[in-house]
Coordinates of N, CA and C in Angstrom, one line a residue:
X1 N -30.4 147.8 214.2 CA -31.0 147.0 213.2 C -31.5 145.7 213.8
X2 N -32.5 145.0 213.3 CA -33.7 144.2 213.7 C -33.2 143.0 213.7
X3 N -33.2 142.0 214.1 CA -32.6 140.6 213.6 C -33.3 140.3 212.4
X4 N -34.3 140.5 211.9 CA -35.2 140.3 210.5 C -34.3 141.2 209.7
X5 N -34.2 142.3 209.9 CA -33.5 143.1 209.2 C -31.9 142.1 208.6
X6 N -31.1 141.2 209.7 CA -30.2 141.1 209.8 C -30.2 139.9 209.0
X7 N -31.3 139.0 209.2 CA -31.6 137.8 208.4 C -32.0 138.0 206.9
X8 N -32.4 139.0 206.6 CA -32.6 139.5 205.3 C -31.7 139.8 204.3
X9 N -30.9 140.8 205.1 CA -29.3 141.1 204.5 C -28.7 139.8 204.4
X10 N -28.2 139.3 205.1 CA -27.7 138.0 205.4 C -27.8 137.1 204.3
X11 N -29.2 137.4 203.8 CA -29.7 136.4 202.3 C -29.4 137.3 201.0
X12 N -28.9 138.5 201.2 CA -28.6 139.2 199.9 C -27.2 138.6 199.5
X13 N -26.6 138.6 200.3 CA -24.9 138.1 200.7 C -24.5 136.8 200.4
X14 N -25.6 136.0 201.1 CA -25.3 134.7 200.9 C -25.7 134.6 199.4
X15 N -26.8 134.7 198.1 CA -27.1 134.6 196.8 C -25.4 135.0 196.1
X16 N -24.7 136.2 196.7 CA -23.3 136.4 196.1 C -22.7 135.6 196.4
X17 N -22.3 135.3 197.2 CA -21.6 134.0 197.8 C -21.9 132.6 197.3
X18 N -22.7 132.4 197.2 CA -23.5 130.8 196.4 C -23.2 131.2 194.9
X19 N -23.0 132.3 194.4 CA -22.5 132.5 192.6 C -21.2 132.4 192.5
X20 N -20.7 132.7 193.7 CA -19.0 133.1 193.4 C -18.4 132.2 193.7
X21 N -18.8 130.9 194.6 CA -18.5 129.9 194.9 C -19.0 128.7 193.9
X22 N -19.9 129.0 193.0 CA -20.4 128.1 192.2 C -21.3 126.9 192.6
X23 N -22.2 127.7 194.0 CA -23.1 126.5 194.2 C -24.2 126.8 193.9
X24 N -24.5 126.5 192.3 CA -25.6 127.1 192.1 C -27.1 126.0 192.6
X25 N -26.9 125.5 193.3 CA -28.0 124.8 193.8 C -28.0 125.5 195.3
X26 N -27.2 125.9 196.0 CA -27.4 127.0 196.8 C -28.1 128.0 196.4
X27 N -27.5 128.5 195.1 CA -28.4 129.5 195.0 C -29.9 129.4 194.8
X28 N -30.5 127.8 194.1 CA -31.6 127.6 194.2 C -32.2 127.4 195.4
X29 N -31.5 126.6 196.4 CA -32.1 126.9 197.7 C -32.5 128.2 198.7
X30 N -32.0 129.2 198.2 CA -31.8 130.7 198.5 C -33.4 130.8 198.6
X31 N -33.8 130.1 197.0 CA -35.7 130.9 196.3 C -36.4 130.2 196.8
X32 N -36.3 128.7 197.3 CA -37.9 127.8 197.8 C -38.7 127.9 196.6
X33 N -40.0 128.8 196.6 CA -40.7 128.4 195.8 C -40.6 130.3 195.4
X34 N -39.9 130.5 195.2 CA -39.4 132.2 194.6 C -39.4 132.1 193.5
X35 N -38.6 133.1 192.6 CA -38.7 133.3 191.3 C -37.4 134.5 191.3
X36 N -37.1 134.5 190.2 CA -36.0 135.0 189.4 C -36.5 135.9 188.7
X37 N -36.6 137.2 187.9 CA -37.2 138.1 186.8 C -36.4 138.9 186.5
X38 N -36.4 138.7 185.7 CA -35.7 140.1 184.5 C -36.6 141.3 184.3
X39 N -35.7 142.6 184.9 CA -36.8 143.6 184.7 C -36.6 144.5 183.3
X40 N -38.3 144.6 183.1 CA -38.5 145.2 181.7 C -38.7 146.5 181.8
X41 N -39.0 147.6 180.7 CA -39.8 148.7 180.5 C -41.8 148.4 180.8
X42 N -41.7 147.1 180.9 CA -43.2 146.0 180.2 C -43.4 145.9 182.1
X43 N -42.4 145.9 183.0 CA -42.9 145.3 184.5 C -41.4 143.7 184.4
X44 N -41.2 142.8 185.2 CA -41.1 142.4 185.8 C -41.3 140.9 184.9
X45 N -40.9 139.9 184.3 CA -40.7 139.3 183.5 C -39.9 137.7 184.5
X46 N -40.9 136.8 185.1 CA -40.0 135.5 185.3 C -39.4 134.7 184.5
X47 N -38.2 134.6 184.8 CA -36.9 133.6 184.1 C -37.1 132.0 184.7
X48 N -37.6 132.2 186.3 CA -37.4 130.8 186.7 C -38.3 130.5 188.3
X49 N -39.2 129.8 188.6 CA -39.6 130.1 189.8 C -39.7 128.3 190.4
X50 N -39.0 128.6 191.9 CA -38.6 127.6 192.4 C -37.6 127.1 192.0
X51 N -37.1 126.5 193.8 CA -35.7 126.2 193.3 C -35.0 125.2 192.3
X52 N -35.2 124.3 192.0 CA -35.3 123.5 191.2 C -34.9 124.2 189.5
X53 N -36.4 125.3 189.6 CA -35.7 125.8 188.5 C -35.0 127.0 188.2
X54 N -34.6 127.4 189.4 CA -33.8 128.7 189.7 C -32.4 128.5 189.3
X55 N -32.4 127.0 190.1 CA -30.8 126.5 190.0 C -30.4 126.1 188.4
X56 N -31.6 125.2 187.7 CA -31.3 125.2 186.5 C -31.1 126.1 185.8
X57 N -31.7 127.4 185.8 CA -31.6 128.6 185.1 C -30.0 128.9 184.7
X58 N -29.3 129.4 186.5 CA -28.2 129.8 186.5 C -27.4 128.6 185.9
X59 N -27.9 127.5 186.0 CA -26.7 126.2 185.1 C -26.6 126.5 183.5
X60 N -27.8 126.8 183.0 CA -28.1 126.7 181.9 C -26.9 128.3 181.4
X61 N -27.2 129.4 182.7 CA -26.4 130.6 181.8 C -25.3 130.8 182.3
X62 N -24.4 130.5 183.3 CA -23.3 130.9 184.5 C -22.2 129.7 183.9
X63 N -21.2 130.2 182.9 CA -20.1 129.5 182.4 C -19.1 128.9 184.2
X64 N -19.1 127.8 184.4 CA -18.0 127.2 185.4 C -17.0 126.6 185.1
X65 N -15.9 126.9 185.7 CA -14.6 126.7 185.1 C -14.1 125.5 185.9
X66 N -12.8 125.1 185.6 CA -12.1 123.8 186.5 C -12.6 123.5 187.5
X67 N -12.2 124.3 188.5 CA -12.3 124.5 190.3 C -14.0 124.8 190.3
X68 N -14.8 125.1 189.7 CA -16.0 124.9 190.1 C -17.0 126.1 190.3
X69 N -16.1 127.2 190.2 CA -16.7 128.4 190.0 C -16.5 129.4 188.5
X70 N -16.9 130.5 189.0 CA -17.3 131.1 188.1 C -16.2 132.4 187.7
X71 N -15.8 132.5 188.7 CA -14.3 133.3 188.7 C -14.7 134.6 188.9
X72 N -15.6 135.2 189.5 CA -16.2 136.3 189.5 C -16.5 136.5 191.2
X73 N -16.6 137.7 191.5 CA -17.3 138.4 193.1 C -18.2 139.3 192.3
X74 N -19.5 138.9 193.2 CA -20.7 140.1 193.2 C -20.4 140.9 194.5
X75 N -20.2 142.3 194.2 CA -20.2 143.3 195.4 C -22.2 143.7 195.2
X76 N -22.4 143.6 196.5 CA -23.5 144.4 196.6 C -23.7 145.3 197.4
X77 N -24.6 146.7 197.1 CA -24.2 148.2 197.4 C -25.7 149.0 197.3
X78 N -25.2 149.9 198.0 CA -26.2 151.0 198.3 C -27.6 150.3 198.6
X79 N -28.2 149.3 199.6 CA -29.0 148.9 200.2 C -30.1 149.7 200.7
X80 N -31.1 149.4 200.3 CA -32.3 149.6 200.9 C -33.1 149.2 201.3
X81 N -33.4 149.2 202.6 CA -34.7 147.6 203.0 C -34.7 148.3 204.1
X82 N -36.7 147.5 203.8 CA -37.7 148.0 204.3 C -38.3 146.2 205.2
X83 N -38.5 146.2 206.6 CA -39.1 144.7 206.4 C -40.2 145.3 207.1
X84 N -41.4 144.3 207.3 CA -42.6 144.3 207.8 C -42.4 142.8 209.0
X85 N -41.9 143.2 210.1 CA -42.0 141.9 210.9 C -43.2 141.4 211.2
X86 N -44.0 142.4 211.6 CA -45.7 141.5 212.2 C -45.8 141.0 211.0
X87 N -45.9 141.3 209.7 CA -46.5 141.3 208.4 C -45.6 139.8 207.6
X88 N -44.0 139.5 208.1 CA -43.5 138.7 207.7 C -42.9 138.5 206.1
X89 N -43.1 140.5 205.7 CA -42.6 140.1 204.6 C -40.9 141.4 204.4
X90 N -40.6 141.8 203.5 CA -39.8 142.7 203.5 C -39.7 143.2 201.5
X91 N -39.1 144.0 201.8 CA -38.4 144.7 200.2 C -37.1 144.9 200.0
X92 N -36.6 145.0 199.0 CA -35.1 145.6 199.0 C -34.7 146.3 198.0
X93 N -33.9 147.3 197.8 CA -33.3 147.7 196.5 C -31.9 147.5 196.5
X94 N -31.1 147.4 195.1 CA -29.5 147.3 196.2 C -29.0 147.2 194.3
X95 N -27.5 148.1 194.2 CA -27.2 147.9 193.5 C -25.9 146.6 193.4
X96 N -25.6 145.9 192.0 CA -24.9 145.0 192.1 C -23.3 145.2 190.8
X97 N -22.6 144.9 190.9 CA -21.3 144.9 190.6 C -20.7 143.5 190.5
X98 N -20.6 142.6 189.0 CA -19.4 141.7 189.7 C -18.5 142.0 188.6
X99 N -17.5 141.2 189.2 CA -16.1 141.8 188.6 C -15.4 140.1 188.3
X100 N -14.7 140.2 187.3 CA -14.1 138.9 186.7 C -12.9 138.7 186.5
X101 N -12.1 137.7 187.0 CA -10.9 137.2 186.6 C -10.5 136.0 185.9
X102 N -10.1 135.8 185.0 CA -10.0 134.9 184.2 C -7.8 134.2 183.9
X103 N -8.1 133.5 183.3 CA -6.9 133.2 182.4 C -6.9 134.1 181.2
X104 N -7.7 134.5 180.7 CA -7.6 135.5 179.6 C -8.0 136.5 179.5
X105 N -8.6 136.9 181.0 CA -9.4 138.1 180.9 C -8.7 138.8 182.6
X106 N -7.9 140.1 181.8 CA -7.9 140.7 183.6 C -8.9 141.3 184.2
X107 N -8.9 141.0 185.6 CA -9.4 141.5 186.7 C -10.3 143.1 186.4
X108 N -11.6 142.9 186.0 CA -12.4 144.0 186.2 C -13.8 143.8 186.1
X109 N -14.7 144.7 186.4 CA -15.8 144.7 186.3 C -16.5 144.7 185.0
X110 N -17.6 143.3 185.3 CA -18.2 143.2 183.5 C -19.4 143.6 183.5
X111 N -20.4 143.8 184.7 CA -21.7 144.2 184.5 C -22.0 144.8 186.0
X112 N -22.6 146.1 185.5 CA -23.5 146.6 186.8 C -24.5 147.0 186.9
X113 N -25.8 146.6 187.8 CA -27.2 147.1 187.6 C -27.8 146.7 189.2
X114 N -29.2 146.6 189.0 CA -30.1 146.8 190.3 C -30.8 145.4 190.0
X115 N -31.1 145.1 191.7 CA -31.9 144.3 192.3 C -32.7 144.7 192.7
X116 N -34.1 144.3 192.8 CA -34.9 144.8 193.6 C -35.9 143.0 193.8
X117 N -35.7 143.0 195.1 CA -36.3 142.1 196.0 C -37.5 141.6 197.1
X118 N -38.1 141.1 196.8 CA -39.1 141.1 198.1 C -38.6 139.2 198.8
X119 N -39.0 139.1 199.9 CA -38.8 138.4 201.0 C -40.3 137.9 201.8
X120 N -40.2 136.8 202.4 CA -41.6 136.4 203.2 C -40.1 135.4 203.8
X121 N -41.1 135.2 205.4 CA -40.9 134.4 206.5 C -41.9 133.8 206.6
X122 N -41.3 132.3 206.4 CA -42.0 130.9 206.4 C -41.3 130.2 207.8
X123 N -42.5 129.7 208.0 CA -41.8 129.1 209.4 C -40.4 129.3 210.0
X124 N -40.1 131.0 210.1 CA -39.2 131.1 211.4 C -38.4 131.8 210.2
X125 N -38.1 131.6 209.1 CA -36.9 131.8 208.4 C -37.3 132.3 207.1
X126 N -36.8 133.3 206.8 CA -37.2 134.4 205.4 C -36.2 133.7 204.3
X127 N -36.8 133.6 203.0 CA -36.6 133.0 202.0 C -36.9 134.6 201.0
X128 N -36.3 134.9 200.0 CA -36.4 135.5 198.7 C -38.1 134.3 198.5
X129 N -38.8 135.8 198.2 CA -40.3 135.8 197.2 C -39.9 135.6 195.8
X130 N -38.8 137.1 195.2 CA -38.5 137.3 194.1 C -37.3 138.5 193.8
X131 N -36.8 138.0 193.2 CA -35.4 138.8 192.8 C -35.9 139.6 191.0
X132 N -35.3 140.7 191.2 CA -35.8 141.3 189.6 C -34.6 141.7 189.8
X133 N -33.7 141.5 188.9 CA -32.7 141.8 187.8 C -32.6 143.0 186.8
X134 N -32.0 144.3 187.1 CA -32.2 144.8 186.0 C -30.4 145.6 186.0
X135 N -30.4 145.4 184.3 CA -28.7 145.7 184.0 C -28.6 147.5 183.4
X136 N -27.5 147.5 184.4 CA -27.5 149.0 183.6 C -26.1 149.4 182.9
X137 N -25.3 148.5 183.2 CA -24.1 148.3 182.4 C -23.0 147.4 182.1
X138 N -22.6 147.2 180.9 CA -22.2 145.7 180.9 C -20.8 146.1 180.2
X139 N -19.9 145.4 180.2 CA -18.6 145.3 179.7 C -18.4 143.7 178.8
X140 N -17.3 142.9 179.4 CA -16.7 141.6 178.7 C -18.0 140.7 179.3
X141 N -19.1 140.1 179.0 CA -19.7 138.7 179.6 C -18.9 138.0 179.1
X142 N -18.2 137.7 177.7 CA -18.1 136.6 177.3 C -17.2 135.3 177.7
X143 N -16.4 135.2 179.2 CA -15.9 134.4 180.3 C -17.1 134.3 181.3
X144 N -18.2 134.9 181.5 CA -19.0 134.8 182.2 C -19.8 133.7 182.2
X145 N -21.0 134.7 181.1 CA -22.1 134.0 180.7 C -21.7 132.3 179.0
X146 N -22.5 131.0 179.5 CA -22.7 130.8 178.4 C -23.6 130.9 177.2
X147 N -23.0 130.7 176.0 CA -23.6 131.1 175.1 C -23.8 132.2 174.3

């Protein structure tokens, strides 16, 4: 595996990590000047582009508790990536899983669906282009998401 390869992955991981830890301004830092999308039957639909508003996004919908998180791990799974090093850009597919623990809610998984990702390398270091979101099955949000 390629170090682009390695740096790429690396940013799938770290986006779970920056949710689960509850820095959602991490996670806006993740996008630069990226975008967020909810995928349709319609194509590919932006929620939020750039970080600024990426991070707002997740504030506005990602319920945080005392300690500052969200009480949840995203597992990410069955990967596929494709990068273009001369080209500087990449793709990915990857399915996602998080699972929630609460005070009132036990330990299980409340939503699972697909990402599908592209990537560009800006001066030396690959940033997410765009993240598409699409849910294929959902359980309890209501400890999760607000509203």
């Amino acid at each position: 595996m390629s170090d682009a390869h390695r740096a790429v992955e690396r940013l799938l991981y770290a986006y779970a990590d920056a949710v689960d830890a509850g820095d959602l301004a991490g996670v806006g830092t993740l996008f630069g000047d990226g975008r967020v999308c909810a995928g349709t039957p319609d194509g590919p639909v932006t929620l939020a582009e750039g970080s600024t508003a990426v991070e707002a996004f997740y504030r506005s919908m990602v319920r945080l508790y005392d300690d500052g998180t969200p009480h949840t791990r995203h597992v990410t799974t069955n990967l596929t990536l494709d990068v273009d090093e001369a080209g500087g850009t990449a793709s990915a597919s990857s399915t996602y899983t998080v699972f929630q623990a609460t005070e009132s809610l036990a330990l299980q998984p409340i939503i699972v669906g697909r990402y599908r990702d592209t990537f560009r390398r800006r001066e030396g270091a690959w940033t997410f282009e765009s993240r598409t979101m699409t849910t294929d099955l959902t359980g309890d949000l209501s400890q999760h998401l607000l509203g």
